[in-house]
Short mmCIF file of C-alpha atoms and ligand atoms in Angstrom, two decimals:
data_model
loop_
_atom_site.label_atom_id
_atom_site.label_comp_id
_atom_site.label_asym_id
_atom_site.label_seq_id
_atom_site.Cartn_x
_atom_site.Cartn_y
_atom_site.Cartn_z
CA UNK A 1 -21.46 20.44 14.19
CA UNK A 2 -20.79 17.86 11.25
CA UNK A 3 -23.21 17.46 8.61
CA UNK A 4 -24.30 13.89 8.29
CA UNK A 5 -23.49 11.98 4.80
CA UNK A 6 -24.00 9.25 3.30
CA UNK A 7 -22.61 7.17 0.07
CA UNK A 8 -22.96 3.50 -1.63
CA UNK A 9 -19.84 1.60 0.07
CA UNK A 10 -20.01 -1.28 -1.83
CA UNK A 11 -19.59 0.81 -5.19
CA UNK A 12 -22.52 0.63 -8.10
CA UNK A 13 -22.10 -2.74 -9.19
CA UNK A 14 -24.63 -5.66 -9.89
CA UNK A 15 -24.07 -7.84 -6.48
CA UNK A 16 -25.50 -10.02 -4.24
CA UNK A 17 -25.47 -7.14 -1.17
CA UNK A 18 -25.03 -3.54 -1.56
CA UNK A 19 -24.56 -0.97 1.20
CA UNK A 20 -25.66 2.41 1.83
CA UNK A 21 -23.63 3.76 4.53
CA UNK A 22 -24.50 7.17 6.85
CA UNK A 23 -22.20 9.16 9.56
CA UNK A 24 -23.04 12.04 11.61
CA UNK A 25 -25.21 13.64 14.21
CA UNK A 26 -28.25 12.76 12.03
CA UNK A 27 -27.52 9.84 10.68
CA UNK A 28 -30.36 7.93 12.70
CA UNK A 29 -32.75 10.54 12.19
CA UNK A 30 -31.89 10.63 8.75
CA UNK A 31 -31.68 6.46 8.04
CA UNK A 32 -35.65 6.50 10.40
CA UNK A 33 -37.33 8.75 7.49
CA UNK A 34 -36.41 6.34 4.57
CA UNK A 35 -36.89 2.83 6.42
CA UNK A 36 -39.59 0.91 8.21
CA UNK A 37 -39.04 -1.65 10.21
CA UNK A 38 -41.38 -4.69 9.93
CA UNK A 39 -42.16 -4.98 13.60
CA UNK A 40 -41.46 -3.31 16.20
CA UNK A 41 -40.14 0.19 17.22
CA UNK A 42 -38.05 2.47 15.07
CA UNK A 43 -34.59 2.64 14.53
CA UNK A 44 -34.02 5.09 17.14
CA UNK A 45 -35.34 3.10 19.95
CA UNK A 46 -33.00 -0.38 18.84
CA UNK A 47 -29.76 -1.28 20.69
CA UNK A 48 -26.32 -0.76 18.66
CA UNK A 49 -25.43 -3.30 16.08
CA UNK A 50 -28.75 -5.17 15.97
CA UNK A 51 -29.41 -5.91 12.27
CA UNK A 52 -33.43 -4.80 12.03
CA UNK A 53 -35.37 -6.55 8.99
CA UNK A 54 -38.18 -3.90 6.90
CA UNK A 55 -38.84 -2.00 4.08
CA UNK A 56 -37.02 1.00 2.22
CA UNK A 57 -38.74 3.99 0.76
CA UNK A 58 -38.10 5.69 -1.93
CA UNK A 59 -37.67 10.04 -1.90
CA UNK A 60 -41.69 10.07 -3.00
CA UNK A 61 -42.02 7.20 0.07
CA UNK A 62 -42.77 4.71 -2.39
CA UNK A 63 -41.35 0.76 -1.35
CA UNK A 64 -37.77 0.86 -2.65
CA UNK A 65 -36.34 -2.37 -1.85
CA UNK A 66 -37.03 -5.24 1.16
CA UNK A 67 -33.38 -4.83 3.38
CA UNK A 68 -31.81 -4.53 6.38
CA UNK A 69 -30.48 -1.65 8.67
CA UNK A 70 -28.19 -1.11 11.47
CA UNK A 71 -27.29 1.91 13.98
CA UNK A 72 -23.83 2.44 16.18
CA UNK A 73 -24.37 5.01 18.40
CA UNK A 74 -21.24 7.25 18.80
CA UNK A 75 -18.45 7.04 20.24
CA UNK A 76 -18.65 3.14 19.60
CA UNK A 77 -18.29 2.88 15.36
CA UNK A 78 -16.18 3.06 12.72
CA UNK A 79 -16.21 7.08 12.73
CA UNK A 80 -17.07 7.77 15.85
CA UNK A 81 -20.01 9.41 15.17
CA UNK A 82 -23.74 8.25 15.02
CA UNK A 83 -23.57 5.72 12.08
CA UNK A 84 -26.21 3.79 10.21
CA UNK A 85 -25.64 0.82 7.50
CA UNK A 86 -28.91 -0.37 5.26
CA UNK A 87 -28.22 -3.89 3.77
CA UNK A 88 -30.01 -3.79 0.38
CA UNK A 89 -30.08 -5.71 -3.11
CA UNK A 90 -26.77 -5.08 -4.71
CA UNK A 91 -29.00 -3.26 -7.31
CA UNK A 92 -26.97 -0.57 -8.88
CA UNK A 93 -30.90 0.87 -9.18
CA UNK A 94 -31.93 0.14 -5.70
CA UNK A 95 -28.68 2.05 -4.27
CA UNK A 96 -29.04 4.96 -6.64
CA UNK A 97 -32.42 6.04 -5.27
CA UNK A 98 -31.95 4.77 -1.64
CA UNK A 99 -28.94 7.07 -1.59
CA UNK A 100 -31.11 10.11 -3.54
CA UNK A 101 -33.97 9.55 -0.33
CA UNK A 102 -31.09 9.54 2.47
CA UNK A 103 -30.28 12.96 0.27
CA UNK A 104 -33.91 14.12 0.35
CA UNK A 105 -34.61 12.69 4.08
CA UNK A 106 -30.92 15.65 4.90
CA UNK A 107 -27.98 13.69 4.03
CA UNK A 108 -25.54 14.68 1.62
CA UNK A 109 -22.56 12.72 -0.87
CA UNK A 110 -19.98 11.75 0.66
CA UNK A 111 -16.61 12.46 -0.17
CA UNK A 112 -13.67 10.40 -0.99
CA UNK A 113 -12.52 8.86 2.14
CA UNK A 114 -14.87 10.67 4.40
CA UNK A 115 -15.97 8.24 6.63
CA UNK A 116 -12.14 6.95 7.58
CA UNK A 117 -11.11 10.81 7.64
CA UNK A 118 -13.83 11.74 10.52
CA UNK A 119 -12.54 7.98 12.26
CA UNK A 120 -9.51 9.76 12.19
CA UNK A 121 -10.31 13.04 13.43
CA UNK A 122 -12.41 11.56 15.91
CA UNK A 123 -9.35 9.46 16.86
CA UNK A 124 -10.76 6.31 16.48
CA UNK A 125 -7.71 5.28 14.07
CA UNK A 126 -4.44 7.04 13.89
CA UNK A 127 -3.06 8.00 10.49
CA UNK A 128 -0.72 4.78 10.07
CA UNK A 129 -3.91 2.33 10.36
CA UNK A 130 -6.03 4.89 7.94
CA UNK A 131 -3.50 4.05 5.35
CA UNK A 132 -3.54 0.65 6.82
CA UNK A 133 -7.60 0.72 5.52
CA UNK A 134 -6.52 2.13 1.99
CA UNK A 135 -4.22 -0.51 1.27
CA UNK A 136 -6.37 -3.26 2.70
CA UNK A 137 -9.20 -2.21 0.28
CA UNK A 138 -6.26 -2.30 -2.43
CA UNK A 139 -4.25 -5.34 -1.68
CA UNK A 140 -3.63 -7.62 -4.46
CA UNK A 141 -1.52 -10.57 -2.51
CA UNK A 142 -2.60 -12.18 0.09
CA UNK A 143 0.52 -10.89 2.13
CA UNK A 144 -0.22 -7.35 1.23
CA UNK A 145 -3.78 -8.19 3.23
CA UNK A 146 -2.24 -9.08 5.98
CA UNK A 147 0.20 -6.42 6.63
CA UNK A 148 -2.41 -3.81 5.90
CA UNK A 149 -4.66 -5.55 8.35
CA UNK A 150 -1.61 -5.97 10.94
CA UNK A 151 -1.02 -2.16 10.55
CA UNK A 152 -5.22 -1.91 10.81
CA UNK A 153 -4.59 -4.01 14.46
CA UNK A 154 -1.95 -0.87 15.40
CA UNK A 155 0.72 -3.48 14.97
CA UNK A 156 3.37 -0.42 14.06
CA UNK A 157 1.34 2.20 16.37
CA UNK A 158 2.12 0.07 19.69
CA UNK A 159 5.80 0.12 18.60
CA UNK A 160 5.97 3.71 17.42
CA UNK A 161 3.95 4.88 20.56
CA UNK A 162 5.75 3.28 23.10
CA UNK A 163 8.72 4.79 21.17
CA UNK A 164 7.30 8.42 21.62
CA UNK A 165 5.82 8.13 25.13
CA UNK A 166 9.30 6.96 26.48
CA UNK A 167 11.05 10.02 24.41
CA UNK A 168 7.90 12.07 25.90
CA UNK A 169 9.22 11.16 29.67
CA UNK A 170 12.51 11.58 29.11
CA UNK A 171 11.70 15.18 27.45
CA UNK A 172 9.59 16.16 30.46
CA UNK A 173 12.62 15.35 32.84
CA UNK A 174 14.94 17.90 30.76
CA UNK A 175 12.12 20.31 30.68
CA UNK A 176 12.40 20.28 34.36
CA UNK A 177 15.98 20.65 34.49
CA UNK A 178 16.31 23.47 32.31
CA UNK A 179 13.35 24.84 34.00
CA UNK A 180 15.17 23.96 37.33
CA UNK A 181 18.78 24.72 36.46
CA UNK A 182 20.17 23.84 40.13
CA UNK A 183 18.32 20.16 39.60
CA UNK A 184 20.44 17.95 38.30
CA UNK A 185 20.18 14.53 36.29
CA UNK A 186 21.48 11.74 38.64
CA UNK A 187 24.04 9.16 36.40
CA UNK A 188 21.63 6.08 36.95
CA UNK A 189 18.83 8.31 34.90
CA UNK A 190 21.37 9.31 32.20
CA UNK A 191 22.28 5.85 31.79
CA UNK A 192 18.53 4.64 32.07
CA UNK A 193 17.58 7.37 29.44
CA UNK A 194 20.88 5.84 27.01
CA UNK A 195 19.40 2.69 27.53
CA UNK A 196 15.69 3.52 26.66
CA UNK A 197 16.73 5.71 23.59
CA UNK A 198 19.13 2.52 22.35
CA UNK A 199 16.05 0.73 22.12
CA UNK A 200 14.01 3.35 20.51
CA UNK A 201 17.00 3.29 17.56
CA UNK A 202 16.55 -0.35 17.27
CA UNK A 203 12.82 -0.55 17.16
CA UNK A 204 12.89 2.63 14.77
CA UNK A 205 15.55 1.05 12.72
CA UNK A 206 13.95 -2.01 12.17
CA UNK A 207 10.98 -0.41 11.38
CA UNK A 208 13.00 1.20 8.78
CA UNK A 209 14.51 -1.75 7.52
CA UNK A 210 10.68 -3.09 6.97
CA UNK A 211 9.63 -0.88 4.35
CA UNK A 212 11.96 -2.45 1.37
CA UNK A 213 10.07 -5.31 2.02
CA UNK A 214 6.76 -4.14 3.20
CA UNK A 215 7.14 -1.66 -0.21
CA UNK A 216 7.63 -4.96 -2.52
CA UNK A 217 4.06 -6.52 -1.17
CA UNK A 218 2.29 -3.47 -1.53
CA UNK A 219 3.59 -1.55 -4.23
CA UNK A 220 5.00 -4.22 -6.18
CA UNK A 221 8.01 -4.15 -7.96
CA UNK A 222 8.01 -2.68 -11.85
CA UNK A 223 9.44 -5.71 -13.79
CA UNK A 224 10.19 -5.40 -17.56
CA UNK A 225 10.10 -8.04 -19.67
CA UNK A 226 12.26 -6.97 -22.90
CA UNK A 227 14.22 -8.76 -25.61
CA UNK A 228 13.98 -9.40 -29.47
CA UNK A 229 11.06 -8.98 -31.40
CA UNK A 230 9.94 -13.37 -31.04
CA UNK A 231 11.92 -13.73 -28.01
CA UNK A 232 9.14 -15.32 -26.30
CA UNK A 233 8.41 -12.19 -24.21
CA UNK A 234 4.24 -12.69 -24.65
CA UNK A 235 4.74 -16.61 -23.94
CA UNK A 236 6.62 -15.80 -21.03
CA UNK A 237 3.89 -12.87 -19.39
CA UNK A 238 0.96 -15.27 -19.96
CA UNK A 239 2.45 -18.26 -18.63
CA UNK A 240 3.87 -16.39 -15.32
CA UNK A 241 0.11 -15.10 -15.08
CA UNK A 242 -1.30 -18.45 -15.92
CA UNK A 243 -3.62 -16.86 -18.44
CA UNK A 244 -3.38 -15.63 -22.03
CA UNK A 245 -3.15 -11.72 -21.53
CA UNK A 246 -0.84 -10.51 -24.38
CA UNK A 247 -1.03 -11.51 -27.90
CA UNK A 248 1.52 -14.51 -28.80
CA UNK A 249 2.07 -14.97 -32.96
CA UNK A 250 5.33 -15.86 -34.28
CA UNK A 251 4.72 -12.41 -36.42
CA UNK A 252 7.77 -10.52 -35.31
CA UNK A 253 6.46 -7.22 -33.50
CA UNK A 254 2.87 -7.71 -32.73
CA UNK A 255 3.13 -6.53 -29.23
CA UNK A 256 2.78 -3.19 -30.31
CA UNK A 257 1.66 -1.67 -26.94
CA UNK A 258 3.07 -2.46 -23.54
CA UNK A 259 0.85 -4.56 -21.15
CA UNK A 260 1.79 -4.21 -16.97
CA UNK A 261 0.01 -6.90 -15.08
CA UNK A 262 0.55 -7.56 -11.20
CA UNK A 263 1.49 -11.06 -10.02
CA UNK A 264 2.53 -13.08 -7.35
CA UNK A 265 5.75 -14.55 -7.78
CA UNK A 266 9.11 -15.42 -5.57
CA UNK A 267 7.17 -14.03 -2.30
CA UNK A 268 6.60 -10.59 -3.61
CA UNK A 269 4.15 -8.42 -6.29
CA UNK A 270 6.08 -8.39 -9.78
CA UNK A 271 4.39 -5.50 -12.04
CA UNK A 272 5.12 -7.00 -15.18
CA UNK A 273 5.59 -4.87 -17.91
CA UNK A 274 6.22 -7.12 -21.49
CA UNK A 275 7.36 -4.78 -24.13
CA UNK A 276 7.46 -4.37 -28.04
CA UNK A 277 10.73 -5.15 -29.29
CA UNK A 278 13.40 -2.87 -28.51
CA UNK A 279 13.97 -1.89 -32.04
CA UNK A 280 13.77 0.89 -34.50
CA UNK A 281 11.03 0.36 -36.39
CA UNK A 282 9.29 2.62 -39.38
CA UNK A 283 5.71 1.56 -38.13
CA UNK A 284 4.33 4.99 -36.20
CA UNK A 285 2.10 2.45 -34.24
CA UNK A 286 4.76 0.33 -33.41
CA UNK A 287 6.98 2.87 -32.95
CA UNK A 288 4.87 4.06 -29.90
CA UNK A 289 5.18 0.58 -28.10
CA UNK A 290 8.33 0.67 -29.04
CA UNK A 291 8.60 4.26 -26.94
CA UNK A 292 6.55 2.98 -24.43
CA UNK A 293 9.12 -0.36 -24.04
CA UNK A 294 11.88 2.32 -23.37
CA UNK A 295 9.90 3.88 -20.76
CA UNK A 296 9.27 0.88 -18.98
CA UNK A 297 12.89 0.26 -19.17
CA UNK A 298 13.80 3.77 -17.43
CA UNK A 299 10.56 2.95 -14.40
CA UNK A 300 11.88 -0.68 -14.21
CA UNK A 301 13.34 -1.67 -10.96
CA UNK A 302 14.15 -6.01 -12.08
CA UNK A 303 14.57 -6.54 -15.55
CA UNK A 304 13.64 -9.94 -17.77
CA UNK A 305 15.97 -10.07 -20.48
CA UNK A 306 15.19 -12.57 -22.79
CA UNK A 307 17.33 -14.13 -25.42
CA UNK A 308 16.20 -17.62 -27.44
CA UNK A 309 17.84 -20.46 -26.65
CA UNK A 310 17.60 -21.84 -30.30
CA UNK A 311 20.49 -19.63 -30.83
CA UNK A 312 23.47 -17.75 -29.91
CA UNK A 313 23.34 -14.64 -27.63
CA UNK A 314 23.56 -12.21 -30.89
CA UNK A 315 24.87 -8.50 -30.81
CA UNK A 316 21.92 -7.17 -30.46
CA UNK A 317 20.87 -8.94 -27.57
CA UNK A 318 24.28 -8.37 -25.87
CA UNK A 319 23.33 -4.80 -26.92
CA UNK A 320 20.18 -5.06 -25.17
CA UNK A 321 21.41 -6.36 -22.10
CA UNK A 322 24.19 -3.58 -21.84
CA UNK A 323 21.16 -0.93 -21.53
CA UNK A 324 19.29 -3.09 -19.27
CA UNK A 325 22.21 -3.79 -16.82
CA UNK A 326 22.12 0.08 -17.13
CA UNK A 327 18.64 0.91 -16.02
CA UNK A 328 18.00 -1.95 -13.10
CA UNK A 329 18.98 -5.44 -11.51
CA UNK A 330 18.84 -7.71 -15.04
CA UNK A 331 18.45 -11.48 -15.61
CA UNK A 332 19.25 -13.09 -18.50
CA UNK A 333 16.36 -15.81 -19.86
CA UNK A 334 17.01 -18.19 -21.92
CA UNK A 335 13.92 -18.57 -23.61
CA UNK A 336 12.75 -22.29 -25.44
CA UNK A 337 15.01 -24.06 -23.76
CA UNK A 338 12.36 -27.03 -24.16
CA UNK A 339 13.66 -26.96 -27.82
CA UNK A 340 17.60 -27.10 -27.17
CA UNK A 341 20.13 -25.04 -25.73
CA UNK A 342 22.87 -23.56 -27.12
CA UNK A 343 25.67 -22.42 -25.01
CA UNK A 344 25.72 -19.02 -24.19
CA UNK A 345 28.54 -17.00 -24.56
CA UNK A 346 28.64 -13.44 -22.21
CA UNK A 347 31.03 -10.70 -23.61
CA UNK A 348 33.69 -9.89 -21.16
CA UNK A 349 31.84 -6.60 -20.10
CA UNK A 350 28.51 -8.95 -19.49
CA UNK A 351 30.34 -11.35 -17.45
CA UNK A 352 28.58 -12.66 -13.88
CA UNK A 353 24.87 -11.66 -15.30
CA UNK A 354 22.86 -14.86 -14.26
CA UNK A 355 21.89 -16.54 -16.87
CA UNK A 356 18.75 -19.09 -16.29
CA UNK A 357 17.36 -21.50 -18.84
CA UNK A 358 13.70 -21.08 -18.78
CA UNK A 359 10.39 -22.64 -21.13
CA UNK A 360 7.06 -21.05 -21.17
CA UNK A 361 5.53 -24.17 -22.94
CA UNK A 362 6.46 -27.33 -20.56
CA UNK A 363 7.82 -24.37 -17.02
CA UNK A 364 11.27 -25.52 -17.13
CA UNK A 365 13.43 -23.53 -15.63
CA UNK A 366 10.84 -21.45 -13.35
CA UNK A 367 11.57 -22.64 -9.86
CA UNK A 368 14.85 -21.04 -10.37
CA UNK A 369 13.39 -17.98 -11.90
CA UNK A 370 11.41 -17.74 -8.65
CA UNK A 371 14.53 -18.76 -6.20
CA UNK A 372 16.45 -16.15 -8.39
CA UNK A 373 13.89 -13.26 -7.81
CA UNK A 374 13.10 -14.42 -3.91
CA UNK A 375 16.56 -13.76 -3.56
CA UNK A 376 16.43 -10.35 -4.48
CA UNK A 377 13.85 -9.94 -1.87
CA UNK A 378 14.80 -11.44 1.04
CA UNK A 379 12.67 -11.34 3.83
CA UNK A 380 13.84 -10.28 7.27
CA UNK A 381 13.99 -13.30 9.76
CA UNK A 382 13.38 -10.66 12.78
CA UNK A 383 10.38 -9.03 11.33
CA UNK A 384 6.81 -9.04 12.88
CA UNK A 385 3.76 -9.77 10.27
CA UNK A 386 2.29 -6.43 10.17
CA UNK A 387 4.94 -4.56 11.73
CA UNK A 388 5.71 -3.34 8.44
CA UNK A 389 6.23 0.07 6.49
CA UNK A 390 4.37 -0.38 3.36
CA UNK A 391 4.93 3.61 2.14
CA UNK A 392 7.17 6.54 1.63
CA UNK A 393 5.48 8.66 4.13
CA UNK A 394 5.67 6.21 6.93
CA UNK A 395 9.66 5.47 6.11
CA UNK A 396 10.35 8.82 5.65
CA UNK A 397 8.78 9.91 9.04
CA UNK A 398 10.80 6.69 11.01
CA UNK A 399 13.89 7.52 9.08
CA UNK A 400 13.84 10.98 10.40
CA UNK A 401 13.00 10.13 14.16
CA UNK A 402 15.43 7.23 13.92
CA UNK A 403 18.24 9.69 12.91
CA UNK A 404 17.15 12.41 15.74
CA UNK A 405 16.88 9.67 18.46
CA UNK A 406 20.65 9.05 17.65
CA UNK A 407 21.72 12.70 17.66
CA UNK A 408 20.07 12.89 20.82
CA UNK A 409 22.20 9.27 22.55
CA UNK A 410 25.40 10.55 21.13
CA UNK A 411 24.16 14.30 22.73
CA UNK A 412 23.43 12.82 26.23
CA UNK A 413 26.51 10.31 26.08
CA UNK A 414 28.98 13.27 25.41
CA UNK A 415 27.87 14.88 28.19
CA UNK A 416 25.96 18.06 26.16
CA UNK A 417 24.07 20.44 28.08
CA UNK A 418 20.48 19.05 28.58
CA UNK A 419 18.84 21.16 25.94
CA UNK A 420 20.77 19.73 23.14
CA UNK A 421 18.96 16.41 24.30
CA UNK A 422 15.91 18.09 24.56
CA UNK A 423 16.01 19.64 20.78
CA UNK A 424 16.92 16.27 18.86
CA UNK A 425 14.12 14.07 21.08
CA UNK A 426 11.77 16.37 20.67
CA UNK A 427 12.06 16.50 17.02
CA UNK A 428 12.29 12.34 17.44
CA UNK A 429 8.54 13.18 18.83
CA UNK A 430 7.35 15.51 16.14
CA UNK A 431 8.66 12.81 13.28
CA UNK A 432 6.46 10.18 15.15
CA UNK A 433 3.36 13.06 15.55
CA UNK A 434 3.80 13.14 11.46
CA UNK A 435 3.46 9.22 11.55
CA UNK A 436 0.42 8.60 13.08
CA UNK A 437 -1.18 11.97 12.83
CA UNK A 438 -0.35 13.41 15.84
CA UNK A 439 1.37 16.34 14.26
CA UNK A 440 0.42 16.03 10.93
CA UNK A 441 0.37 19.02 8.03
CA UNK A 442 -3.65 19.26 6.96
CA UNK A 443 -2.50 19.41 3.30
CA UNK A 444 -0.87 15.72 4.24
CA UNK A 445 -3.90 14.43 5.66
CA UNK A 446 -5.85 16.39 2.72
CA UNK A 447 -3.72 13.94 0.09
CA UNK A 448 -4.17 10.95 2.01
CA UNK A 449 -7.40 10.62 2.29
CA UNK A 450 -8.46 11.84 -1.47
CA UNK A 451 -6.52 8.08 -2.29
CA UNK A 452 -10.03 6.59 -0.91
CA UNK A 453 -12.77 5.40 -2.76
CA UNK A 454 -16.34 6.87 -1.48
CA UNK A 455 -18.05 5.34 0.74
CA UNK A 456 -14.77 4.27 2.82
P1 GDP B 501 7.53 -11.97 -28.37
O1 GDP B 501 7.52 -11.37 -29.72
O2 GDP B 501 8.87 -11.80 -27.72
O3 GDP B 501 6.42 -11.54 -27.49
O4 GDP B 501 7.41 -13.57 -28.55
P2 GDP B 501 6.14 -14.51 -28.39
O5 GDP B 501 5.85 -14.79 -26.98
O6 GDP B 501 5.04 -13.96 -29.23
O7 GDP B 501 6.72 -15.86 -28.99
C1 GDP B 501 7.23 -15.97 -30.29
C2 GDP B 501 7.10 -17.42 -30.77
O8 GDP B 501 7.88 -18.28 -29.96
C3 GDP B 501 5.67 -17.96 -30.68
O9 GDP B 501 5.43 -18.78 -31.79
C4 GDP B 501 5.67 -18.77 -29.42
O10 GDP B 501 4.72 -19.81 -29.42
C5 GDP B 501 7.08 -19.30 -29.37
N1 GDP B 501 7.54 -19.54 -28.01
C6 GDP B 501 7.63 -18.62 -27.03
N2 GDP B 501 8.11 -19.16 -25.89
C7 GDP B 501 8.31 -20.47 -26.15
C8 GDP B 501 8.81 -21.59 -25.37
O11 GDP B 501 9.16 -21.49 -24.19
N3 GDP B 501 8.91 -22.81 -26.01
C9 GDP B 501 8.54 -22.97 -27.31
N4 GDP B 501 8.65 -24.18 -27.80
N5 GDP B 501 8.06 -21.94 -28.04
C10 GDP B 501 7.94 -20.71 -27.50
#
């Protein structure tokens, strides 16, 4: 049987509301020796989801706080267990010792990620909408909320199920065949099957397709912001934040260390990296940024160049923009173009890099910046909000049943013998167990889960 535990979900911090949260076979026993309802019976003897107002006691029984609690009675809650919730005052104090008493009253700590982990074993959520709860809880766009809580609605499970339960027919079929060698496969099934399995490629496929996007909401994409030392590379981080964040003198090299902020801009999550000057420099604390600037350079995946637009593009810039062409996607920004523009010449090698006039003082120029970037993202005019692949594992998986749903069409369209079918959409089926958990490797689930915060 599982022990019962219990954790602060709202984390220790000073706040309005703080929750203490318990799953498990105990749980109401457990929540019943550290709270007293005002009136009435105990918890034990309330309906499900019936928010009861009364006190709660400390390990030595002494009056803790003045709160609320609420029981779900398994199967019907989060976990699927026996779960109870107490409503305090988002003391950091109060939720310390109300979680020591649910210890004392036969609880224990929670783990990371415990709580979603048993909703998953329990299979209350498959292993697509448990990520689906991570990222929720992480989201910093408002898009990246609402894929996680489209995934959370089984948005991709319906589609990836009925995927697997039509492969799961069509594998039973063959099973019988090769089971029942003088059966055969009548053509108006074979063609029925080639039909079913074409649409299982094109609902894995655009699956697939969803993760560069779903991948740019979630995980953001690593954008370095590089130039000369006075390039305007500070200016430019706090104005796309729309806060001071870096240090802006016209002291050449005071960024000495690199600063990677997340923000919303041209419909997806930049992680904006502004960097020291790209320069050799004799300062060992500058010289670190400096180190650091390159390594941003290596992880970025869109690249800022910057260049003033007080002056000419100078060697070193063009120098600059050579390595940064190298490493990822580059545009070339024209910084203070609110103080004049002078033309800007591109070395034959540079030639076709887009080259956008921008102002951090007065926002010239950052429309296009955004069209320019938005671009690079496009979205997909077929896609479903929340019918989206938002990590590696998830692609990976669809990728693989995707490519094994086609091995088995072209198998059954050649005319192979049946278990040559069989093989490839059966391992269509164990890609999709991987997916949402079905089938899933315990170290997998093991790494998962220890991404959660306790108490989720
Ligand atoms: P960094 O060394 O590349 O980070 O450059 P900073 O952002 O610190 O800017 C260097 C100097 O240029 C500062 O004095 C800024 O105020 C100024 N500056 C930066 N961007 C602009 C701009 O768009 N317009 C004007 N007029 N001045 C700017």
């Amino acid at each position: 049987m599982p022990d019962t535990i219990a954790a602060i979900s709202t984390g220790a911090v000073l706040s309005g509301i703080g929750v203490l949260r318990l799953s498990g076979p105990q749980a109401i026993a457990v929540v019943e020796r550290v709270f007293t309802p005002a009136h009435g019976a105990p918890m034990s003897a309330r309906p499900d989801r019936l928010l009861v107002y009364g006190t709660l006691h400390d390990a030595a029984g002494a009056v803790l706080d003045i709160c609320l609690c609420t029981v779900s009675r398994a199967p019907h809650s989060y976990t699927g267990e026996d779960t109870a919730e107490l409503q305090c005052h988002g003391s950091p104090t109060v939720l310390r010792e109300g979680l020591e008493a649910l210890f004392a009253a036969g609880a224990r700590q929670a783990l990371a990620g415990e709580f979603t982990k048993r909703a998953f074993l329990n299979g209350c959520l498959d292993l697509v909408q448990a990520e689906a709860v991570i990222d929720l809880i992480h989201a910093e766009t408002a898009e990246a909320a609402r894929v996680a809580a489209g995934q959370l609605g089984g948005a991709v499970s319906r589609r990836t199920d009925a995927v697997y339960d039509a492969l799961a027919a069509i594998s039973a079929h063959y099973h019988a065949v090769i089971d029942y060698p003088d059966e055969d496969i009548p053509d108006f099934k074979i063609a029925d099957y080639a039909r079913q399995m074409r649409d299982a490629e094109a609902t894995l496929a655009a699956l697939e397709r969803s993760f560069e996007r779903g991948r740019v909401l979630t995980a953001g994409v690593p954008t370095a912001i590089v130039g000369r030392p006075n390039a305007g590379k500070s200016s430019l981080l706090n104005a796309l934040l729309g806060y001071d964040r870096a240090i802006v003198t016209d002291v050449p090299g005071t960024t000495r260390d690199t600063i990677s902020e997340p923000v919303r801009f041209g419909g997806v999550l930049l992680r904006l990296t502004d960097t020291a000057g790209l320069r050799d420099t004799a300062d060992a604390v500058e010289a670190l940024g400096v180190e650091r600037s390159r390594e941003a350079l290596k992880r970025a995946e869109l690249i800022f160049l910057l260049s003033d637009a007080t002056g000419e593009l100078t060697d070193e810039d063009a120098a600059l923009l050579r390595q940064a062409k190298a490493a990822a996607p580059t545009l070339l920004l024209r910084t203070k173009c609110d103080l004049g523009e002078v033309p800007c010449a591109l070395p034959a090698d540079l030639a076709g890099t887009p080259i956008l006039p921008v102002s951090s003082v007065t926002m010239q120029g950052f429309d296009a910046l955004e069209a320019a970037v938005a671009a690079r993202y496009p979205t997909d005019p077929g896609a479903v909000a929340g019918e989206m692949l938002t990590n590696a594992r998830q692609a990976d998986a669809v990728a693989r049943a995707r490519q094994s749903v086609r091995a088995a069409l072209d198998a059954l369209e050649c005319g192979m013998p049946p278990d040559a079918v069989l093989t490839e959409s059966e391992a269509a089926m164990a890609a999709l167990g991987e997916l949402s958990g079905r089938t899933v490797r315990e170290d997998v689930t093991e790494q998962i889960f220890s991404r959660f915060c306790v108490g989720k």
